[in-house]
Amino acid sequence: MTDLRCPHCAEPLTPGERAWVCPRGHTFDRARQGYVNLLRPTRAHGDSAEMLRARRRFLDAGRYAPLAEAVAAEVGAWLRGPGARLPRASRALVDCGCGEGYYLSALASALDLELRAGGWRLYGFDLAREAVRMAARSRYGSVGATLFVANMWDRLPFEDAGVGAALVVFAPRNPVEMARVVAPGGLLLVVTPAPGHLAEARAALPWLLAPEPDKSARLGAALSPAFALGSERQVRFPLTLDGEALADLAEMTPHRHVAEEALRAAARAAAEEAPGGRLDVTAACVVSAFTRAG
């Protein structure tokens, strides 16, 4: 058995070598990379393969390592405090919208001892099958996480109060489902862009969208009263990007509306115009830790 539930009938899923099955006979094939597709029929689609490859190149270079470290620090502090008091049955840690697995992998590596000692079970899911495939077939698949394809806007395949900690890093949030699956006293850690995030890149590449105003306040309002804000901190760090890195940054965003080659050409040109052929950019993110009430 796992913590996962059938997306059709909510019965427990039992993993097998080739398929996962529930007591009512619903079956889900297991990919050769190890992940399982629990996505219900939908017209929605996740990030494209090009976006995901750009994101992997950008993140693998360590450019967002300060943010990954901040996420791990927040989760680690919670694991050693409130998280240690959660019942074992609720000790599932889920990366919602995990993409190609960077933040889940970084978290698992940084907190390996605490997670193992606490009996935490790791999960990651994304709407894009290619994202989950990339996470499963790379070194990120070695962290012991169960990876699956699912839509954040569907009923999530976990039982009520079955999740102890949920991460949402630059991904959509479903307040209703978060309130249902996160156990009382559980953690919901959300990372959003802060005002000024990548402002220099947006000035050079005007089609990149700016962070929404008052995002933190609206986030808290959307999650209330099921979740109470425990802490919030801003993480800022500099990036020095050559043309290829700036092109990857532009391409990995979910808001590009120009052809790939035109986008990359514009990014290379913008970097070449900067002193030394590199553009200095500031990343600014808000890490918000919410506690499930009740």
mmCIF file of N, CA and C in Angstrom, residues 147-276:
data_model
loop_
_atom_site.group_PDB
_atom_site.id
_atom_site.type_symbol
_atom_site.label_atom_id
_atom_site.label_comp_id
_atom_site.label_asym_id
_atom_site.label_seq_id
_atom_site.Cartn_x
_atom_site.Cartn_y
_atom_site.Cartn_z
ATOM 1 N N LEU A 147 6.525 9.239 -7.628
ATOM 2 C CA LEU A 147 6.190 10.300 -8.566
ATOM 3 C C LEU A 147 4.974 9.902 -9.398
ATOM 4 N N PHE A 148 4.083 10.847 -9.628
ATOM 5 C CA PHE A 148 2.895 10.540 -10.408
ATOM 6 C C PHE A 148 2.405 11.774 -11.155
ATOM 7 N N VAL A 149 1.620 11.536 -12.196
ATOM 8 C CA VAL A 149 1.025 12.600 -12.991
ATOM 9 C C VAL A 149 -0.378 12.867 -12.467
ATOM 10 N N ALA A 150 -0.691 14.123 -12.172
ATOM 11 C CA ALA A 150 -2.008 14.496 -11.670
ATOM 12 C C ALA A 150 -2.209 15.987 -11.882
ATOM 13 N N ASN A 151 -3.451 16.400 -11.792
ATOM 14 C CA ASN A 151 -3.830 17.793 -11.978
ATOM 15 C C ASN A 151 -4.173 18.405 -10.626
ATOM 16 N N MET A 152 -3.500 19.490 -10.279
ATOM 17 C CA MET A 152 -3.761 20.164 -9.011
ATOM 18 C C MET A 152 -5.227 20.554 -8.856
ATOM 19 N N TRP A 153 -5.925 20.773 -9.976
ATOM 20 C CA TRP A 153 -7.304 21.251 -9.908
ATOM 21 C C TRP A 153 -8.323 20.122 -9.849
ATOM 22 N N ASP A 154 -7.872 18.879 -9.900
ATOM 23 C CA ASP A 154 -8.741 17.734 -9.640
ATOM 24 C C ASP A 154 -8.718 17.408 -8.148
ATOM 25 N N ARG A 155 -9.544 16.444 -7.759
ATOM 26 C CA ARG A 155 -9.421 15.897 -6.416
ATOM 27 C C ARG A 155 -8.072 15.182 -6.320
ATOM 28 N N LEU A 156 -7.263 15.575 -5.366
ATOM 29 C CA LEU A 156 -5.930 14.994 -5.245
ATOM 30 C C LEU A 156 -6.017 13.564 -4.713
ATOM 31 N N PRO A 157 -5.135 12.675 -5.174
ATOM 32 C CA PRO A 157 -5.232 11.261 -4.807
ATOM 33 C C PRO A 157 -4.655 10.941 -3.432
ATOM 34 N N PHE A 158 -5.119 11.669 -2.428
ATOM 35 C CA PHE A 158 -4.755 11.409 -1.028
ATOM 36 C C PHE A 158 -6.027 11.433 -0.200
ATOM 37 N N GLU A 159 -6.006 10.706 0.903
ATOM 38 C CA GLU A 159 -7.176 10.699 1.771
ATOM 39 C C GLU A 159 -7.254 11.995 2.560
ATOM 40 N N ASP A 160 -8.385 12.247 3.160
ATOM 41 C CA ASP A 160 -8.554 13.426 3.999
ATOM 42 C C ASP A 160 -7.511 13.422 5.113
ATOM 43 N N ALA A 161 -6.850 14.566 5.301
ATOM 44 C CA ALA A 161 -5.839 14.735 6.358
ATOM 45 C C ALA A 161 -4.711 13.712 6.243
ATOM 46 N N GLY A 162 -4.442 13.243 5.025
ATOM 47 C CA GLY A 162 -3.403 12.236 4.847
ATOM 48 C C GLY A 162 -2.025 12.783 4.544
ATOM 49 N N VAL A 163 -1.895 14.108 4.406
ATOM 50 C CA VAL A 163 -0.629 14.744 4.047
ATOM 51 C C VAL A 163 -0.146 15.593 5.217
ATOM 52 N N GLY A 164 1.097 15.391 5.610
ATOM 53 C CA GLY A 164 1.647 16.183 6.712
ATOM 54 C C GLY A 164 2.287 17.476 6.270
ATOM 55 N N ALA A 165 2.870 17.465 5.082
ATOM 56 C CA ALA A 165 3.542 18.661 4.577
ATOM 57 C C ALA A 165 3.379 18.717 3.067
ATOM 58 N N ALA A 166 3.003 19.881 2.565
ATOM 59 C CA ALA A 166 2.842 20.091 1.129
ATOM 60 C C ALA A 166 3.672 21.296 0.708
ATOM 61 N N LEU A 167 4.387 21.147 -0.401
ATOM 62 C CA LEU A 167 5.186 22.226 -0.966
ATOM 63 C C LEU A 167 4.554 22.668 -2.274
ATOM 64 N N VAL A 168 4.501 23.977 -2.487
ATOM 65 C CA VAL A 168 4.031 24.525 -3.757
ATOM 66 C C VAL A 168 5.019 25.613 -4.153
ATOM 67 N N VAL A 169 5.952 25.267 -5.027
ATOM 68 C CA VAL A 169 7.022 26.185 -5.423
ATOM 69 C C VAL A 169 6.748 26.685 -6.833
ATOM 70 N N PHE A 170 6.354 27.941 -6.954
ATOM 71 C CA PHE A 170 6.033 28.554 -8.253
ATOM 72 C C PHE A 170 5.021 27.713 -9.031
ATOM 73 N N ALA A 171 4.048 27.180 -8.361
ATOM 74 C CA ALA A 171 3.051 26.327 -9.005
ATOM 75 C C ALA A 171 1.665 26.762 -8.561
ATOM 76 N N PRO A 172 0.628 26.354 -9.290
ATOM 77 C CA PRO A 172 -0.739 26.714 -8.883
ATOM 78 C C PRO A 172 -1.104 26.092 -7.540
ATOM 79 N N ARG A 173 -2.080 26.729 -6.866
ATOM 80 C CA ARG A 173 -2.543 26.231 -5.573
ATOM 81 C C ARG A 173 -4.048 26.020 -5.643
ATOM 82 N N ASN A 174 -4.499 24.928 -5.075
ATOM 83 C CA ASN A 174 -5.928 24.636 -4.981
ATOM 84 C C ASN A 174 -6.300 24.666 -3.502
ATOM 85 N N PRO A 175 -6.796 25.805 -3.005
ATOM 86 C CA PRO A 175 -7.044 25.931 -1.563
ATOM 87 C C PRO A 175 -7.998 24.885 -1.009
ATOM 88 N N VAL A 176 -9.010 24.514 -1.782
ATOM 89 C CA VAL A 176 -9.991 23.537 -1.293
ATOM 90 C C VAL A 176 -9.334 22.181 -1.075
ATOM 91 N N GLU A 177 -8.568 21.728 -2.044
ATOM 92 C CA GLU A 177 -7.917 20.425 -1.912
ATOM 93 C C GLU A 177 -6.776 20.459 -0.897
ATOM 94 N N MET A 178 -6.072 21.577 -0.820
ATOM 95 C CA MET A 178 -5.034 21.690 0.200
ATOM 96 C C MET A 178 -5.646 21.558 1.599
ATOM 97 N N ALA A 179 -6.790 22.213 1.800
ATOM 98 C CA ALA A 179 -7.457 22.141 3.100
ATOM 99 C C ALA A 179 -7.947 20.722 3.383
ATOM 100 N N ARG A 180 -8.331 20.005 2.365
ATOM 101 C CA ARG A 180 -8.837 18.638 2.571
ATOM 102 C C ARG A 180 -7.721 17.659 2.912
ATOM 103 N N VAL A 181 -6.603 17.725 2.190
ATOM 104 C CA VAL A 181 -5.598 16.664 2.339
ATOM 105 C C VAL A 181 -4.566 16.945 3.423
ATOM 106 N N VAL A 182 -4.302 18.212 3.739
ATOM 107 C CA VAL A 182 -3.282 18.515 4.755
ATOM 108 C C VAL A 182 -3.873 18.305 6.143
ATOM 109 N N ALA A 183 -3.168 17.547 6.962
ATOM 110 C CA ALA A 183 -3.643 17.208 8.297
ATOM 111 C C ALA A 183 -3.605 18.424 9.221
ATOM 112 N N PRO A 184 -4.490 18.479 10.221
ATOM 113 C CA PRO A 184 -4.403 19.549 11.224
ATOM 114 C C PRO A 184 -2.997 19.611 11.826
ATOM 115 N N GLY A 185 -2.450 20.803 11.885
ATOM 116 C CA GLY A 185 -1.077 20.973 12.351
ATOM 117 C C GLY A 185 -0.049 20.786 11.264
ATOM 118 N N GLY A 186 -0.490 20.394 10.057
ATOM 119 C CA GLY A 186 0.425 20.168 8.950
ATOM 120 C C GLY A 186 0.922 21.456 8.322
ATOM 121 N N LEU A 187 1.942 21.315 7.496
ATOM 122 C CA LEU A 187 2.623 22.451 6.874
ATOM 123 C C LEU A 187 2.216 22.594 5.418
ATOM 124 N N LEU A 188 1.951 23.816 5.000
ATOM 125 C CA LEU A 188 1.817 24.166 3.592
ATOM 126 C C LEU A 188 2.841 25.264 3.325
ATOM 127 N N LEU A 189 3.879 24.932 2.553
ATOM 128 C CA LEU A 189 4.948 25.881 2.257
ATOM 129 C C LEU A 189 4.786 26.345 0.810
ATOM 130 N N VAL A 190 4.612 27.632 0.625
ATOM 131 C CA VAL A 190 4.338 28.202 -0.699
ATOM 132 C C VAL A 190 5.437 29.193 -1.055
ATOM 133 N N VAL A 191 5.978 29.064 -2.260
ATOM 134 C CA VAL A 191 6.976 30.009 -2.770
ATOM 135 C C VAL A 191 6.356 30.768 -3.928
ATOM 136 N N THR A 192 6.389 32.097 -3.826
ATOM 137 C CA THR A 192 5.844 32.961 -4.871
ATOM 138 C C THR A 192 6.875 34.037 -5.217
ATOM 139 N N PRO A 193 6.787 34.619 -6.414
ATOM 140 C CA PRO A 193 7.685 35.728 -6.732
ATOM 141 C C PRO A 193 7.333 36.971 -5.937
ATOM 142 N N ALA A 194 8.352 37.674 -5.508
ATOM 143 C CA ALA A 194 8.168 38.938 -4.786
ATOM 144 C C ALA A 194 8.191 40.092 -5.788
ATOM 145 N N PRO A 195 7.697 41.268 -5.385
ATOM 146 C CA PRO A 195 7.827 42.441 -6.258
ATOM 147 C C PRO A 195 9.295 42.657 -6.633
ATOM 148 N N GLY A 196 9.542 42.928 -7.880
ATOM 149 C CA GLY A 196 10.909 43.137 -8.339
ATOM 150 C C GLY A 196 11.610 41.883 -8.797
ATOM 151 N N HIS A 197 10.947 40.727 -8.679
ATOM 152 C CA HIS A 197 11.568 39.475 -9.111
ATOM 153 C C HIS A 197 11.907 39.535 -10.595
ATOM 154 N N LEU A 198 13.187 39.348 -10.909
ATOM 155 C CA LEU A 198 13.685 39.323 -12.290
ATOM 156 C C LEU A 198 13.375 40.612 -13.040
ATOM 157 N N ALA A 199 13.347 41.727 -12.324
ATOM 158 C CA ALA A 199 12.960 43.002 -12.941
ATOM 159 C C ALA A 199 13.883 43.368 -14.099
ATOM 160 N N GLU A 200 15.184 43.118 -13.940
ATOM 161 C CA GLU A 200 16.135 43.473 -14.995
ATOM 162 C C GLU A 200 15.894 42.640 -16.256
ATOM 163 N N ALA A 201 15.548 41.371 -16.063
ATOM 164 C CA ALA A 201 15.246 40.519 -17.224
ATOM 165 C C ALA A 201 13.976 40.978 -17.903
ATOM 166 N N ARG A 202 12.976 41.408 -17.111
ATOM 167 C CA ARG A 202 11.719 41.870 -17.700
ATOM 168 C C ARG A 202 11.914 43.185 -18.449
ATOM 169 N N ALA A 203 12.849 43.998 -17.977
ATOM 170 C CA ALA A 203 13.133 45.243 -18.695
ATOM 171 C C ALA A 203 13.777 44.957 -20.048
ATOM 172 N N ALA A 204 14.607 43.920 -20.093
ATOM 173 C CA ALA A 204 15.270 43.559 -21.342
ATOM 174 C C ALA A 204 14.365 42.755 -22.267
ATOM 175 N N LEU A 205 13.437 41.995 -21.690
ATOM 176 C CA LEU A 205 12.533 41.124 -22.447
ATOM 177 C C LEU A 205 11.108 41.463 -22.016
ATOM 178 N N PRO A 206 10.499 42.474 -22.603
ATOM 179 C CA PRO A 206 9.236 43.036 -22.088
ATOM 180 C C PRO A 206 8.061 42.062 -22.049
ATOM 181 N N TRP A 207 8.107 40.957 -22.792
ATOM 182 C CA TRP A 207 6.947 40.060 -22.782
ATOM 183 C C TRP A 207 6.874 39.210 -21.517
ATOM 184 N N LEU A 208 7.959 39.191 -20.719
ATOM 185 C CA LEU A 208 7.903 38.456 -19.462
ATOM 186 C C LEU A 208 6.968 39.181 -18.494
ATOM 187 N N LEU A 209 6.047 38.453 -17.887
ATOM 188 C CA LEU A 209 5.053 39.071 -17.024
ATOM 189 C C LEU A 209 5.632 39.396 -15.653
ATOM 190 N N ALA A 210 5.191 40.508 -15.100
ATOM 191 C CA ALA A 210 5.612 40.904 -13.762
ATOM 192 C C ALA A 210 4.810 40.128 -12.718
ATOM 193 N N PRO A 211 5.375 39.954 -11.501
ATOM 194 C CA PRO A 211 4.596 39.323 -10.426
ATOM 195 C C PRO A 211 3.311 40.087 -10.156
ATOM 196 N N GLU A 212 2.277 39.367 -9.806
ATOM 197 C CA GLU A 212 1.004 40.002 -9.511
ATOM 198 C C GLU A 212 1.130 40.864 -8.251
ATOM 199 N N PRO A 213 0.508 42.048 -8.234
ATOM 200 C CA PRO A 213 0.598 42.909 -7.043
ATOM 201 C C PRO A 213 -0.135 42.289 -5.861
ATOM 202 N N ASP A 214 0.392 42.533 -4.676
ATOM 203 C CA ASP A 214 -0.227 42.065 -3.435
ATOM 204 C C ASP A 214 -0.453 40.550 -3.437
ATOM 205 N N LYS A 215 0.460 39.814 -4.050
ATOM 206 C CA LYS A 215 0.287 38.371 -4.171
ATOM 207 C C LYS A 215 0.267 37.692 -2.808
ATOM 208 N N SER A 216 1.135 38.121 -1.896
ATOM 209 C CA SER A 216 1.198 37.483 -0.587
ATOM 210 C C SER A 216 -0.103 37.671 0.189
ATOM 211 N N ALA A 217 -0.648 38.886 0.150
ATOM 212 C CA ALA A 217 -1.895 39.154 0.870
ATOM 213 C C ALA A 217 -3.037 38.339 0.286
ATOM 214 N N ARG A 218 -3.096 38.255 -1.021
ATOM 215 C CA ARG A 218 -4.170 37.498 -1.653
ATOM 216 C C ARG A 218 -4.017 36.002 -1.423
ATOM 217 N N LEU A 219 -2.768 35.552 -1.328
ATOM 218 C CA LEU A 219 -2.527 34.150 -1.023
ATOM 219 C C LEU A 219 -3.070 33.802 0.360
ATOM 220 N N GLY A 220 -2.755 34.631 1.348
ATOM 221 C CA GLY A 220 -3.255 34.389 2.694
ATOM 222 C C GLY A 220 -4.765 34.407 2.761
ATOM 223 N N ALA A 221 -5.380 35.338 2.035
ATOM 224 C CA ALA A 221 -6.837 35.420 2.030
ATOM 225 C C ALA A 221 -7.452 34.182 1.389
ATOM 226 N N ALA A 222 -6.838 33.668 0.329
ATOM 227 C CA ALA A 222 -7.369 32.492 -0.355
ATOM 228 C C ALA A 222 -7.291 31.251 0.520
ATOM 229 N N LEU A 223 -6.252 31.162 1.353
ATOM 230 C CA LEU A 223 -6.054 29.976 2.182
ATOM 231 C C LEU A 223 -6.777 30.053 3.525
ATOM 232 N N SER A 224 -7.212 31.237 3.926
ATOM 233 C CA SER A 224 -7.930 31.423 5.193
ATOM 234 C C SER A 224 -9.378 30.947 5.030
ATOM 235 N N PRO A 225 -9.966 30.394 6.096
ATOM 236 C CA PRO A 225 -9.457 30.208 7.460
ATOM 237 C C PRO A 225 -8.838 28.837 7.695
ATOM 238 N N ALA A 226 -8.721 28.015 6.646
ATOM 239 C CA ALA A 226 -8.187 26.662 6.848
ATOM 240 C C ALA A 226 -6.724 26.691 7.255
ATOM 241 N N PHE A 227 -5.986 27.715 6.790
ATOM 242 C CA PHE A 227 -4.553 27.807 7.076
ATOM 243 C C PHE A 227 -4.237 29.148 7.724
ATOM 244 N N ALA A 228 -3.319 29.102 8.666
ATOM 245 C CA ALA A 228 -2.844 30.323 9.317
ATOM 246 C C ALA A 228 -1.381 30.540 8.943
ATOM 247 N N LEU A 229 -1.048 31.772 8.600
ATOM 248 C CA LEU A 229 0.324 32.089 8.242
ATOM 249 C C LEU A 229 1.201 32.046 9.485
ATOM 250 N N GLY A 230 2.234 31.207 9.442
ATOM 251 C CA GLY A 230 3.149 31.102 10.566
ATOM 252 C C GLY A 230 4.369 31.981 10.401
ATOM 253 N N SER A 231 4.951 31.969 9.222
ATOM 254 C CA SER A 231 6.125 32.801 8.960
ATOM 255 C C SER A 231 6.176 33.134 7.478
ATOM 256 N N GLU A 232 6.857 34.220 7.195
ATOM 257 C CA GLU A 232 7.017 34.647 5.810
ATOM 258 C C GLU A 232 8.342 35.376 5.707
ATOM 259 N N ARG A 233 9.141 34.974 4.747
ATOM 260 C CA ARG A 233 10.398 35.681 4.572
ATOM 261 C C ARG A 233 10.727 35.804 3.093
ATOM 262 N N GLN A 234 11.436 36.889 2.779
ATOM 263 C CA GLN A 234 11.833 37.134 1.403
ATOM 264 C C GLN A 234 13.256 36.635 1.199
ATOM 265 N N VAL A 235 13.463 35.970 0.088
ATOM 266 C CA VAL A 235 14.779 35.459 -0.285
ATOM 267 C C VAL A 235 15.209 36.188 -1.548
ATOM 268 N N ARG A 236 16.297 36.921 -1.464
ATOM 269 C CA ARG A 236 16.811 37.678 -2.604
ATOM 270 C C ARG A 236 18.242 37.241 -2.884
ATOM 271 N N PHE A 237 18.575 37.105 -4.149
ATOM 272 C CA PHE A 237 19.948 36.736 -4.508
ATOM 273 C C PHE A 237 20.219 37.188 -5.939
ATOM 274 N N PRO A 238 21.498 37.492 -6.238
ATOM 275 C CA PRO A 238 21.846 37.996 -7.566
ATOM 276 C C PRO A 238 22.117 36.855 -8.553
ATOM 277 N N LEU A 239 21.850 37.142 -9.828
ATOM 278 C CA LEU A 239 22.169 36.235 -10.916
ATOM 279 C C LEU A 239 22.930 37.030 -11.975
ATOM 280 N N THR A 240 23.996 36.450 -12.495
ATOM 281 C CA THR A 240 24.719 37.051 -13.610
ATOM 282 C C THR A 240 24.593 36.095 -14.784
ATOM 283 N N LEU A 241 23.862 36.523 -15.810
ATOM 284 C CA LEU A 241 23.435 35.611 -16.863
ATOM 285 C C LEU A 241 24.019 36.000 -18.212
ATOM 286 N N ASP A 242 24.658 35.021 -18.866
ATOM 287 C CA ASP A 242 25.058 35.227 -20.250
ATOM 288 C C ASP A 242 23.853 34.994 -21.152
ATOM 289 N N GLY A 243 24.057 35.066 -22.458
ATOM 290 C CA GLY A 243 22.934 34.973 -23.382
ATOM 291 C C GLY A 243 22.187 33.664 -23.295
ATOM 292 N N GLU A 244 22.898 32.546 -23.164
ATOM 293 C CA GLU A 244 22.234 31.251 -23.110
ATOM 294 C C GLU A 244 21.450 31.089 -21.805
ATOM 295 N N ALA A 245 22.029 31.537 -20.703
ATOM 296 C CA ALA A 245 21.330 31.429 -19.419
ATOM 297 C C ALA A 245 20.087 32.318 -19.395
ATOM 298 N N LEU A 246 20.210 33.526 -19.952
ATOM 299 C CA LEU A 246 19.056 34.415 -20.006
ATOM 300 C C LEU A 246 17.972 33.821 -20.907
ATOM 301 N N ALA A 247 18.390 33.179 -21.992
ATOM 302 C CA ALA A 247 17.423 32.527 -22.875
ATOM 303 C C ALA A 247 16.704 31.392 -22.151
ATOM 304 N N ASP A 248 17.446 30.609 -21.367
ATOM 305 C CA ASP A 248 16.814 29.535 -20.603
ATOM 306 C C ASP A 248 15.836 30.095 -19.575
ATOM 307 N N LEU A 249 16.219 31.194 -18.919
ATOM 308 C CA LEU A 249 15.329 31.819 -17.939
ATOM 309 C C LEU A 249 14.028 32.269 -18.603
ATOM 310 N N ALA A 250 14.143 32.884 -19.774
ATOM 311 C CA ALA A 250 12.943 33.336 -20.479
ATOM 312 C C ALA A 250 12.100 32.157 -20.942
ATOM 313 N N GLU A 251 12.755 31.117 -21.410
ATOM 314 C CA GLU A 251 12.014 29.991 -21.982
ATOM 315 C C GLU A 251 11.349 29.123 -20.923
ATOM 316 N N MET A 252 11.893 29.106 -19.713
ATOM 317 C CA MET A 252 11.335 28.219 -18.690
ATOM 318 C C MET A 252 10.122 28.816 -17.990
ATOM 319 N N THR A 253 9.818 30.077 -18.264
ATOM 320 C CA THR A 253 8.649 30.687 -17.636
ATOM 321 C C THR A 253 7.379 30.203 -18.320
ATOM 322 N N PRO A 254 6.260 30.176 -17.599
ATOM 323 C CA PRO A 254 5.016 29.708 -18.209
ATOM 324 C C PRO A 254 4.271 30.769 -19.010
ATOM 325 N N HIS A 255 4.888 31.918 -19.244
ATOM 326 C CA HIS A 255 4.159 33.022 -19.868
ATOM 327 C C HIS A 255 4.760 33.462 -21.196
ATOM 328 N N ARG A 256 5.562 32.644 -21.829
ATOM 329 C CA ARG A 256 6.153 33.088 -23.082
ATOM 330 C C ARG A 256 5.120 32.998 -24.206
ATOM 331 N N HIS A 257 5.099 34.024 -25.049
ATOM 332 C CA HIS A 257 4.112 34.097 -26.131
ATOM 333 C C HIS A 257 4.799 34.341 -27.475
ATOM 334 N N VAL A 258 6.070 34.016 -27.557
ATOM 335 C CA VAL A 258 6.799 34.187 -28.806
ATOM 336 C C VAL A 258 7.448 32.864 -29.167
ATOM 337 N N ALA A 259 7.813 32.722 -30.412
ATOM 338 C CA ALA A 259 8.434 31.481 -30.861
ATOM 339 C C ALA A 259 9.757 31.262 -30.152
ATOM 340 N N GLU A 260 10.105 29.994 -29.983
ATOM 341 C CA GLU A 260 11.296 29.645 -29.216
ATOM 342 C C GLU A 260 12.552 30.300 -29.783
ATOM 343 N N GLU A 261 12.755 30.211 -31.083
ATOM 344 C CA GLU A 261 13.974 30.758 -31.663
ATOM 345 C C GLU A 261 14.014 32.276 -31.530
ATOM 346 N N ALA A 262 12.876 32.941 -31.710
ATOM 347 C CA ALA A 262 12.838 34.400 -31.559
ATOM 348 C C ALA A 262 13.131 34.790 -30.119
ATOM 349 N N LEU A 263 12.585 34.008 -29.179
ATOM 350 C CA LEU A 263 12.807 34.283 -27.763
ATOM 351 C C LEU A 263 14.290 34.163 -27.419
ATOM 352 N N ARG A 264 14.900 33.079 -27.846
ATOM 353 C CA ARG A 264 16.301 32.851 -27.496
ATOM 354 C C ARG A 264 17.198 33.884 -28.171
ATOM 355 N N ALA A 265 16.864 34.267 -29.394
ATOM 356 C CA ALA A 265 17.662 35.282 -30.077
ATOM 357 C C ALA A 265 17.577 36.620 -29.352
ATOM 358 N N ALA A 266 16.371 36.984 -28.906
ATOM 359 C CA ALA A 266 16.208 38.246 -28.180
ATOM 360 C C ALA A 266 16.970 38.220 -26.857
ATOM 361 N N ALA A 267 16.952 37.084 -26.171
ATOM 362 C CA ALA A 267 17.664 36.978 -24.898
ATOM 363 C C ALA A 267 19.175 37.069 -25.106
ATOM 364 N N ARG A 268 19.682 36.411 -26.130
ATOM 365 C CA ARG A 268 21.122 36.498 -26.407
ATOM 366 C C ARG A 268 21.514 37.936 -26.719
ATOM 367 N N ALA A 269 20.695 38.611 -27.516
ATOM 368 C CA ALA A 269 21.002 39.998 -27.871
ATOM 369 C C ALA A 269 20.980 40.900 -26.643
ATOM 370 N N ALA A 270 20.018 40.701 -25.743
ATOM 371 C CA ALA A 270 19.927 41.519 -24.533
ATOM 372 C C ALA A 270 21.156 41.330 -23.656
ATOM 373 N N ALA A 271 21.643 40.096 -23.544
ATOM 374 C CA ALA A 271 22.838 39.840 -22.731
ATOM 375 C C ALA A 271 24.070 40.452 -23.376
ATOM 376 N N GLU A 272 24.162 40.360 -24.704
ATOM 377 C CA GLU A 272 25.327 40.901 -25.393
ATOM 378 C C GLU A 272 25.420 42.414 -25.245
ATOM 379 N N GLU A 273 24.275 43.077 -25.098
ATOM 380 C CA GLU A 273 24.266 44.533 -24.939
ATOM 381 C C GLU A 273 24.664 44.963 -23.536
ATOM 382 N N ALA A 274 24.621 44.051 -22.570
ATOM 383 C CA ALA A 274 24.992 44.377 -21.188
ATOM 384 C C ALA A 274 26.514 44.401 -21.057
ATOM 385 N N PRO A 275 27.040 45.108 -20.051
ATOM 386 C CA PRO A 275 28.487 45.149 -19.845
ATOM 387 C C PRO A 275 29.067 43.747 -19.685
ATOM 388 N N GLY A 276 30.104 43.450 -20.447
ATOM 389 C CA GLY A 276 30.739 42.142 -20.356
ATOM 390 C C GLY A 276 29.923 41.024 -20.969
#
